[in-house]
GROMACS .gro file of C-alpha atoms in nm:
model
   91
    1UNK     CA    1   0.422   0.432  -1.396
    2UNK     CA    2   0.256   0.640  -1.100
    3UNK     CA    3   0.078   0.497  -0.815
    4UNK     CA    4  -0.133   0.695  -0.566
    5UNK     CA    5  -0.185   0.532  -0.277
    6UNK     CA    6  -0.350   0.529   0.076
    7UNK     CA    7  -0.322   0.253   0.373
    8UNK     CA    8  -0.444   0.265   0.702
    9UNK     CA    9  -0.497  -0.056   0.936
   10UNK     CA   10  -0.862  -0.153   1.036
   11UNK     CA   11  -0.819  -0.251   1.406
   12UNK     CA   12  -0.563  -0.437   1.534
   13UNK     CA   13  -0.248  -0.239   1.728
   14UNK     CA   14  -0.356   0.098   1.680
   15UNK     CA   15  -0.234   0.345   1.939
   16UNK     CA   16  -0.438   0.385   2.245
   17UNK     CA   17  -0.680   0.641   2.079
   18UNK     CA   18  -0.745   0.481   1.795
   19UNK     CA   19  -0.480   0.672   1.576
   20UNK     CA   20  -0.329   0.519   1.329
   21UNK     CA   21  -0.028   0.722   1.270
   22UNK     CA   22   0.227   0.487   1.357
   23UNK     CA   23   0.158   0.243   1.124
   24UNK     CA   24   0.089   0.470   0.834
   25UNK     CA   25   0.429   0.591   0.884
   26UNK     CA   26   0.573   0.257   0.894
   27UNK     CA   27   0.394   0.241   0.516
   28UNK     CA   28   0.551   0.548   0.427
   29UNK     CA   29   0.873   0.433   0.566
   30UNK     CA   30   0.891   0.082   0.353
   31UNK     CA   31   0.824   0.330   0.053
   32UNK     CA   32   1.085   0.606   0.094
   33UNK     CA   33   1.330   0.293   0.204
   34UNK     CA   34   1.255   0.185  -0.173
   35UNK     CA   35   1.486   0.420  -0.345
   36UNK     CA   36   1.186   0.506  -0.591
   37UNK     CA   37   1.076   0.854  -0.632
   38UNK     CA   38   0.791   0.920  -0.443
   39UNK     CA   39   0.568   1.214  -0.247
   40UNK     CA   40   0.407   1.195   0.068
   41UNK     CA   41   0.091   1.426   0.084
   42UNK     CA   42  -0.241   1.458   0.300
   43UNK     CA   43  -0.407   1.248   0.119
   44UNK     CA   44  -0.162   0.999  -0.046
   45UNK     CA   45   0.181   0.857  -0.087
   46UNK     CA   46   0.276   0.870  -0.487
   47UNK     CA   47   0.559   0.656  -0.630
   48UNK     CA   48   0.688   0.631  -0.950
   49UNK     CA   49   0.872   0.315  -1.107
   50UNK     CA   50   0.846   0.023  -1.294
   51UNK     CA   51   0.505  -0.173  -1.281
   52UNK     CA   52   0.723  -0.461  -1.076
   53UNK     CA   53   0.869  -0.202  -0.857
   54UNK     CA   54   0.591   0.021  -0.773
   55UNK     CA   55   0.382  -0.306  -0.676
   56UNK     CA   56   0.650  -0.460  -0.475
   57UNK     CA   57   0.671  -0.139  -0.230
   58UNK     CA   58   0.291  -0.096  -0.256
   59UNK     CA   59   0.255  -0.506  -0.181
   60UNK     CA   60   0.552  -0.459   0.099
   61UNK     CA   61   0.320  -0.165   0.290
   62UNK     CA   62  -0.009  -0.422   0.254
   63UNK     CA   63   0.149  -0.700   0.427
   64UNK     CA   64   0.362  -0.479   0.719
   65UNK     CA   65   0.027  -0.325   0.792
   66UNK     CA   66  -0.102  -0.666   0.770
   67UNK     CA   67   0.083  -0.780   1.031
   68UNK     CA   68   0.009  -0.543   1.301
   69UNK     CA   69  -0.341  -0.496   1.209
   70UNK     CA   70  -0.647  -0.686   1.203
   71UNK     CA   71  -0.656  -0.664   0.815
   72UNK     CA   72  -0.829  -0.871   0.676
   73UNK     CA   73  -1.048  -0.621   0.488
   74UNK     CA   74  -0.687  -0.467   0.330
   75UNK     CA   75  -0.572  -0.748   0.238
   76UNK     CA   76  -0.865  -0.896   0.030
   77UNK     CA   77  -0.894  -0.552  -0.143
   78UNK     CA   78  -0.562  -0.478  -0.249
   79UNK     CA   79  -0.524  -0.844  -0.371
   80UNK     CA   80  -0.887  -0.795  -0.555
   81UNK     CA   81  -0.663  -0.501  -0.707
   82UNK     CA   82  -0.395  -0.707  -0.794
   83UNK     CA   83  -0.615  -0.950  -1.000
   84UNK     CA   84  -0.790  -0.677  -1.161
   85UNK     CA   85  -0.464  -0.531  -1.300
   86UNK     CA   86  -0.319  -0.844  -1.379
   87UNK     CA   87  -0.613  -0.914  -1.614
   88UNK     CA   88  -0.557  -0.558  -1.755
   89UNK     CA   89  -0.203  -0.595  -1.776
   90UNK     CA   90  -0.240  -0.932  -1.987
   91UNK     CA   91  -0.520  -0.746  -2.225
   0.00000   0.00000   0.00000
């Protein structure tokens, strides 16, 4: 499968101007770290792997941002994701 993907922390320890580089690159990071093919543009990271894999890197970037980053917001919607693919999965 391919996954597109974008993360960015609401609040929390951005940098002093409100960037958020740091952190996205700590996403991108987790996901090159992964072994799994995968592209890095402007607007997205795409990886490509098994349904198990791809969500385990994509799950791994939610909860490192998670942890530096007020969000809650980020978390709620990728795991309202989650559910939603779970239930399409299972269909």
């Amino acid at each position: 499968m391919l996954a597109a993907f974008s993360i960015s922390p609401m609040g929390g320890d951005q940098s002093p101007d409100g960037g958020v580089a740091a952190a996205v690159a700590e996403a991108v990071a987790i996901v090159r770290a992964s072994g799994l093919p995968n592209e890095t543009t402007s607007m997205f990271t795409t990886i490509e792997g098994e349904w198990d894999e791809v969500m385990g890197v994509i799950k791994a970037c939610v909860d490192r941002l998670a942890e530096t980053a007020e969000a809650d917001r980020l978390r709620s919607l990728a795991e309202r994701r989650a559910r939603e693919a779970e239930a399409d999965k299972a269909e």
